[in-house]
XYZ file of C-alpha atoms in Angstrom:
438
model
C 140.927 161.001 -2.497
C 142.293 157.739 -1.193
C 144.781 155.821 -3.275
C 143.265 153.114 -5.452
C 144.766 150.130 -7.216
C 143.352 149.908 -10.714
C 142.107 146.718 -12.212
C 140.719 148.074 -15.480
C 138.112 146.425 -17.641
C 139.694 144.952 -20.752
C 138.705 147.296 -23.401
C 138.119 150.367 -21.278
C 141.666 150.825 -20.032
C 143.605 153.973 -20.700
C 146.994 152.504 -21.465
C 150.243 154.211 -20.543
C 153.460 152.650 -21.651
C 157.047 153.154 -22.649
C 158.022 155.144 -25.693
C 161.542 153.857 -25.581
C 162.425 152.035 -28.798
C 164.300 149.019 -27.551
C 165.927 147.052 -30.348
C 165.725 143.282 -30.569
C 168.634 141.506 -28.918
C 171.599 140.803 -31.165
C 172.917 137.312 -30.607
C 173.485 134.087 -32.425
C 170.785 131.913 -30.894
C 167.866 132.234 -33.315
C 165.937 129.218 -34.528
C 165.564 128.424 -38.197
C 161.791 128.118 -37.903
C 161.266 131.585 -36.453
C 159.504 130.055 -33.413
C 160.901 129.182 -30.001
C 161.692 125.515 -29.584
C 159.857 123.313 -27.122
C 163.066 122.484 -25.240
C 162.856 122.108 -21.498
C 164.605 124.579 -19.238
C 167.328 121.945 -18.619
C 168.110 121.472 -22.306
C 168.117 125.226 -22.824
C 170.579 125.562 -20.005
C 172.829 122.940 -21.582
C 172.650 124.764 -24.892
C 173.681 128.013 -23.236
C 176.831 126.487 -21.846
C 178.272 126.120 -25.346
C 179.275 129.771 -25.662
C 180.433 132.634 -23.463
C 179.020 135.474 -25.536
C 176.876 137.824 -23.470
C 173.489 138.887 -24.837
C 170.423 140.872 -23.828
C 166.668 140.295 -23.855
C 164.672 143.530 -23.804
C 161.290 143.730 -22.083
C 158.673 146.495 -22.144
C 155.478 146.742 -20.078
C 153.630 149.790 -18.781
C 153.357 148.486 -15.223
C 157.142 148.658 -14.912
C 156.754 152.413 -14.557
C 156.441 154.020 -11.118
C 153.569 156.080 -12.534
C 151.679 152.885 -13.355
C 151.767 150.903 -10.127
C 155.330 149.614 -10.389
C 155.429 146.254 -8.553
C 158.888 147.138 -7.289
C 162.338 145.707 -7.865
C 161.491 142.362 -6.246
C 159.647 141.141 -9.345
C 162.387 142.154 -11.768
C 165.100 140.720 -9.534
C 163.240 137.407 -9.324
C 162.822 137.257 -13.114
C 166.529 137.996 -13.617
C 167.448 135.289 -11.117
C 165.257 132.630 -12.762
C 166.353 133.600 -16.279
C 170.048 133.404 -15.466
C 169.630 129.894 -14.099
C 168.984 128.932 -17.721
C 171.120 131.551 -19.483
C 173.915 132.704 -17.140
C 175.375 134.877 -19.906
C 172.075 136.558 -20.602
C 170.937 139.918 -19.287
C 167.415 141.287 -19.172
C 167.020 144.952 -20.044
C 163.868 146.475 -18.569
C 162.292 149.473 -20.298
C 160.666 151.345 -17.434
C 159.699 154.665 -19.027
C 156.029 155.501 -19.487
C 154.231 157.096 -22.390
C 150.592 157.971 -23.006
C 150.317 156.406 -26.463
C 152.147 153.166 -25.957
C 150.316 150.983 -28.429
C 150.701 153.474 -31.261
C 154.413 153.636 -30.490
C 154.671 149.869 -30.134
C 152.955 149.348 -33.485
C 155.453 151.696 -35.130
C 158.351 149.854 -33.470
C 157.038 146.501 -34.637
C 156.653 147.749 -38.191
C 160.201 149.146 -38.083
C 161.500 145.933 -36.482
C 162.858 147.830 -33.477
C 160.395 146.633 -30.834
C 161.502 144.895 -27.620
C 161.946 141.124 -27.545
C 159.063 140.741 -25.091
C 156.347 143.351 -24.806
C 153.079 143.978 -23.039
C 149.884 144.493 -24.982
C 146.117 144.434 -24.438
C 143.152 142.700 -26.016
C 142.701 145.286 -28.751
C 146.039 144.455 -30.366
C 146.295 140.661 -30.059
C 144.462 139.894 -33.317
C 146.041 142.580 -35.529
C 149.545 141.903 -34.185
C 149.158 138.158 -34.743
C 147.714 138.614 -38.217
C 150.576 140.957 -39.104
C 153.067 138.302 -38.028
C 154.485 140.429 -35.210
C 154.059 137.839 -32.444
C 155.236 134.265 -31.881
C 152.824 131.332 -31.594
C 153.123 130.194 -27.964
C 150.781 127.200 -28.248
C 152.166 124.115 -26.572
C 154.960 125.998 -24.813
C 153.686 125.411 -21.295
C 150.811 127.865 -20.848
C 147.830 126.146 -22.492
C 146.553 124.492 -19.303
C 147.532 127.374 -17.020
C 145.326 130.069 -18.557
C 141.905 130.987 -17.209
C 139.225 129.959 -19.663
C 137.979 133.532 -19.907
C 141.485 134.662 -20.941
C 141.747 132.315 -23.900
C 139.365 134.515 -25.867
C 141.692 137.492 -25.370
C 144.983 135.738 -26.010
C 144.315 133.285 -28.848
C 143.720 133.728 -32.572
C 142.292 130.826 -34.572
C 142.997 128.510 -31.663
C 146.661 129.496 -31.338
C 148.028 131.355 -28.301
C 149.900 134.568 -29.095
C 149.882 136.231 -25.665
C 150.138 135.156 -22.028
C 147.732 136.874 -19.609
C 149.081 138.632 -16.545
C 146.105 140.179 -14.786
C 142.347 140.139 -15.187
C 139.566 142.408 -14.069
C 135.854 142.905 -14.496
C 132.938 145.188 -13.763
C 130.677 144.842 -10.762
C 129.590 146.769 -7.677
C 131.834 148.275 -5.005
C 129.877 148.951 -1.834
C 130.413 150.742 1.468
C 130.513 148.141 4.224
C 129.908 150.898 6.759
C 126.691 151.914 4.979
C 125.580 148.302 4.625
C 126.309 147.556 8.292
C 124.417 150.688 9.318
C 121.384 149.413 7.410
C 121.886 145.757 8.416
C 122.260 144.684 4.765
C 123.626 141.231 4.020
C 125.527 140.303 0.842
C 125.655 138.966 -1.760
C 122.060 139.417 -3.013
C 120.480 136.166 -4.208
C 118.579 137.710 -7.147
C 117.633 141.018 -8.810
C 114.659 141.526 -6.478
C 116.954 141.285 -3.475
C 119.377 143.754 -5.067
C 116.476 146.191 -5.443
C 115.637 145.638 -1.762
C 119.200 146.667 -0.889
C 118.738 149.864 -2.877
C 115.388 150.579 -1.196
C 116.846 150.008 2.279
C 119.721 152.398 1.619
C 117.329 155.036 0.270
C 115.008 154.655 3.280
C 117.983 155.307 5.572
C 118.951 158.522 3.796
C 121.853 157.042 1.829
C 121.954 157.481 -1.945
C 122.039 153.914 -3.267
C 124.209 154.278 -6.396
C 126.545 156.697 -8.146
C 129.469 156.210 -10.525
C 130.342 159.649 -11.875
C 129.329 159.958 -15.524
C 130.837 163.375 -16.061
C 133.897 161.368 -17.081
C 131.722 159.395 -19.590
C 133.902 156.258 -19.712
C 132.115 154.371 -16.878
C 128.817 154.387 -18.828
C 129.595 151.382 -21.018
C 130.984 149.550 -17.997
C 127.571 149.736 -16.349
C 126.197 147.539 -19.142
C 129.048 145.080 -18.596
C 128.105 144.870 -14.908
C 124.706 143.481 -15.975
C 126.243 140.507 -17.798
C 124.197 138.062 -15.701
C 121.045 139.327 -17.425
C 122.546 138.273 -20.767
C 124.389 135.056 -19.936
C 121.580 133.934 -17.631
C 119.313 133.693 -20.677
C 121.837 132.840 -23.351
C 125.394 131.692 -22.720
C 125.848 131.443 -26.500
C 124.959 135.092 -27.110
C 128.320 135.882 -28.723
C 128.108 133.147 -31.349
C 124.399 133.697 -31.950
C 124.949 137.398 -32.574
C 127.651 136.494 -35.074
C 125.422 133.942 -36.830
C 122.414 136.275 -36.907
C 120.388 134.079 -34.533
C 120.256 136.806 -31.854
C 120.414 140.594 -31.890
C 120.645 143.601 -29.617
C 116.896 144.165 -29.842
C 116.252 140.752 -28.328
C 115.220 139.873 -24.767
C 118.782 139.762 -23.381
C 119.732 143.401 -23.907
C 116.167 144.599 -23.406
C 116.302 143.134 -19.908
C 119.639 144.880 -19.258
C 118.366 148.323 -20.214
C 115.009 147.749 -18.513
C 116.885 146.982 -15.289
C 119.013 150.121 -15.640
C 115.855 152.122 -16.317
C 114.231 150.605 -13.222
C 117.102 151.810 -11.029
C 116.592 155.337 -12.333
C 112.782 155.298 -12.131
C 112.818 154.139 -8.491
C 115.183 156.941 -7.466
C 118.147 154.698 -6.719
C 120.590 156.656 -8.882
C 122.239 159.828 -7.548
C 120.427 162.715 -9.270
C 123.787 164.397 -9.798
C 125.373 161.437 -11.537
C 125.882 163.272 -14.834
C 127.769 166.134 -13.150
C 129.813 163.971 -10.787
C 133.296 162.768 -11.704
C 134.479 159.223 -11.099
C 136.920 160.529 -8.449
C 134.134 162.368 -6.638
C 131.934 159.254 -6.670
C 134.798 157.232 -5.194
C 135.186 159.797 -2.411
C 131.429 159.613 -1.759
C 131.684 155.833 -1.419
C 134.560 156.064 1.050
C 132.601 158.621 3.062
C 129.465 156.439 3.122
C 127.457 159.123 1.311
C 126.517 156.560 -1.338
C 126.016 152.886 -0.762
C 127.343 151.507 -4.041
C 129.073 152.382 -7.287
C 129.575 150.529 -10.538
C 133.283 149.970 -10.858
C 136.075 148.023 -12.537
C 138.517 148.973 -9.794
C 139.576 147.184 -6.638
C 139.627 149.837 -3.915
C 142.413 148.782 -1.584
C 141.866 151.423 1.114
C 138.917 151.674 3.446
C 136.132 149.243 4.263
C 134.861 148.676 0.729
C 133.352 145.405 -0.502
C 132.531 143.845 -3.869
C 129.425 142.130 -5.197
C 127.985 140.997 -8.511
C 124.515 141.798 -9.815
C 122.393 138.641 -10.211
C 119.560 138.324 -12.734
C 115.883 137.886 -11.904
C 116.248 134.111 -11.655
C 119.214 134.335 -9.299
C 121.914 133.425 -11.809
C 125.174 135.272 -11.206
C 128.045 135.363 -13.683
C 131.552 136.617 -12.991
C 132.852 138.096 -16.216
C 136.498 138.940 -16.610
C 138.711 140.366 -19.290
C 142.482 140.341 -19.568
C 143.954 143.702 -18.692
C 147.504 143.063 -19.803
C 149.393 140.249 -21.470
C 152.860 139.409 -22.729
C 154.032 138.395 -26.200
C 157.329 137.534 -27.880
C 158.409 139.621 -30.857
C 158.681 137.412 -33.957
C 161.756 139.436 -35.017
C 163.636 138.544 -31.829
C 166.900 136.887 -32.851
C 167.109 134.565 -29.832
C 163.613 133.250 -29.391
C 164.695 130.340 -27.186
C 166.135 132.812 -24.703
C 163.047 135.021 -24.999
C 160.886 131.985 -24.264
C 162.960 131.277 -21.139
C 162.554 134.911 -20.059
C 158.791 134.760 -20.596
C 158.645 131.555 -18.580
C 160.558 133.271 -15.781
C 158.149 136.231 -15.894
C 155.110 134.006 -15.522
C 156.224 131.470 -12.917
C 153.567 131.342 -10.159
C 155.826 132.555 -7.330
C 157.172 135.328 -9.544
C 153.831 136.585 -10.864
C 152.594 136.980 -7.292
C 155.200 139.703 -6.794
C 153.809 141.543 -9.826
C 150.134 141.197 -8.979
C 149.677 142.075 -5.329
C 146.066 143.243 -4.899
C 145.363 142.247 -8.516
C 144.058 139.045 -10.060
C 146.034 136.633 -12.180
C 145.127 135.445 -15.648
C 146.938 132.167 -14.915
C 144.884 129.728 -12.887
C 147.804 128.376 -10.822
C 148.672 131.800 -9.380
C 147.139 132.827 -6.069
C 147.707 136.522 -5.510
C 147.767 138.260 -2.142
C 144.646 140.278 -1.415
C 145.174 142.741 1.402
C 141.835 144.540 1.056
C 138.279 143.490 1.853
C 137.271 144.464 -1.674
C 139.954 142.271 -3.199
C 139.092 139.345 -0.948
C 135.411 139.520 -1.887
C 136.295 139.844 -5.580
C 138.445 136.724 -5.252
C 135.557 134.911 -3.558
C 133.257 135.879 -6.430
C 135.774 134.501 -8.928
C 135.582 131.164 -7.141
C 131.844 131.184 -6.431
C 130.137 132.598 -9.521
C 129.954 131.195 -13.048
C 132.936 132.446 -15.067
C 132.405 133.851 -18.562
C 134.283 136.281 -20.844
C 133.569 139.956 -20.355
C 130.762 140.816 -22.756
C 132.543 143.683 -24.505
C 134.885 141.115 -26.052
C 132.146 140.109 -28.452
C 130.842 143.426 -29.698
C 132.784 146.257 -31.388
C 133.615 149.576 -29.797
C 131.089 151.306 -32.081
C 128.255 149.315 -30.466
C 129.771 149.913 -27.043
C 129.732 153.671 -27.671
C 126.006 153.539 -28.408
C 125.449 151.530 -25.215
C 127.247 154.238 -23.227
C 125.115 156.949 -24.860
C 121.971 154.976 -24.034
C 122.947 154.625 -20.367
C 123.608 158.376 -20.217
C 120.200 159.032 -21.815
C 118.488 156.944 -19.141
C 120.294 158.633 -16.273
C 119.566 162.055 -17.811
C 115.838 161.276 -17.697
C 115.320 160.739 -21.429
C 114.966 156.957 -21.220
C 115.661 154.651 -24.131
C 113.752 153.191 -27.081
C 114.076 150.235 -29.419
C 115.738 152.604 -31.869
C 118.741 152.680 -29.549
C 118.939 148.880 -29.546
C 118.565 148.809 -33.331
C 121.442 151.299 -33.607
C 123.612 148.918 -31.552
C 122.700 146.090 -33.905
C 123.557 148.196 -36.965
C 126.932 149.107 -35.472
C 127.577 145.431 -34.709
C 126.759 144.328 -38.249
C 128.969 147.047 -39.698
C 132.002 146.308 -37.494
C 131.541 142.672 -36.450
C 134.861 141.687 -38.036
C 136.593 143.684 -35.275
C 135.232 141.651 -32.361
C 137.572 139.481 -30.320
C 135.348 136.433 -29.956
C 132.225 135.030 -31.558
C-alpha cells in the first residue's frame, strides 16, 4: 500500500503520544496571577536580560515522533531559534517518544503536576482540562484573530481560548482521477443529482463507484460527517436547535442524510464487499482505479487522487473541518511568560509551515505547501465552499456510535428505520453535556 499522510477527523483520531513524564520547568520567572502576561516579545526579551540563569521549557506532542509523521528537525530548530531571540538563556526540551495512550498518560501527569510546560491535545480534552484548571487562558494573547472560525469551537470554553489549533481536517470523498478521466467525469458535482450521475457513469463503465472498508468499523461514522451539506443546507443552526430541543435526529436533516446513504446502496453504487474490506484494502483499490471513490478523512499524497465534497439536493456545499491537534500551556508551568514566548514561536506562520507540509493549518494566516493533487483540491474546497464546524462536534460519541451502526446496517442490506434515529436522539439527550459546541 502506498504511503499516506493522515489528516484525521477530529474525534475519530487514534492518538499516539509520548509517555515521558516531563516535569514543569524550574525557574524564577512565574507570574503572580498564574497567567502569562500580555507583554510584547520585545519587553519579554528585555526582561530576560536581567538574569543569566539558564532554564528549560518542555514540550510534548505526538507528531514529534518519527512514528507519527515527524516534520523533521527543521521545525524544532526554527522554534528554538525564534524562542532564543526572546530568551537567550532558555532551552526547549522536546519529548519525542510515542505512546499509544497519550491522553490517559497526560491526564495523569497533569493531575500529578508533572506534565510538560506546553503539550498537545485534541478536542476531546479541551473542555475537561480547562474546567479542571490544567490549562492557561490564552485569550487576547495574539491568536484570537488568527484562528479559523471552525476551530474556535474546538479550542474555546465559555468564550475563552485554552488551546491553539495546529492542523485541521475533515471528511469528504477521495476519487481516482484516472477512473474519472477514463469516464470523462468532471468535478466538482454541482448537486446531489450530479453526484449520483457520477456514480452511475462509473458503474456503467465497470468501475465500482464507492468503497471505504467497513471491516475496520471506524470509517462508518465518518460517512455521516461527509454528508454535512444535507444538514447545514437545511439548518445552519442545527447544533443550537438540538440543544434547545427545537430540532432532533428524527427530523428532516438526518432523515435526508440516511435516505441519501440508503439510495447509494439501493442503486448498487456501494462495493458489495464493503463490510469485509479493510480501510487499507479500499485505499489500494482506489490507487489501482478499481473503485472510483472512497469516503475518507485522509489526504492521499501519492498517486493521482483528487478530493471533492458531497453537495445537497439544492446544490449547497459545506466544507466542515475539525481541529486534529492543538497546543496548550500547563497552568502549573513556573515560567508562563517564557512558555507563552515558546508557544508564539511554535505557531509563527513561517514556522508552522514546516510542521504542516501536506496538512492544513488551523490558523488562517498560514498557507501550507500542498504537493499532492488531493491536497491542492482539498485546499481549493476550503476556499470555495461554505465553512462550518465538523458535525460530530455537536453530538456525543454515544450518538455517533449509533450512527455508525446504522450506516453498517444499511450497507449490510438491513436498511434503517425511525427507531434508529430515535435511538440517536435518546443518546444525545442522555449525554448532551459532553458535546463540544451547541
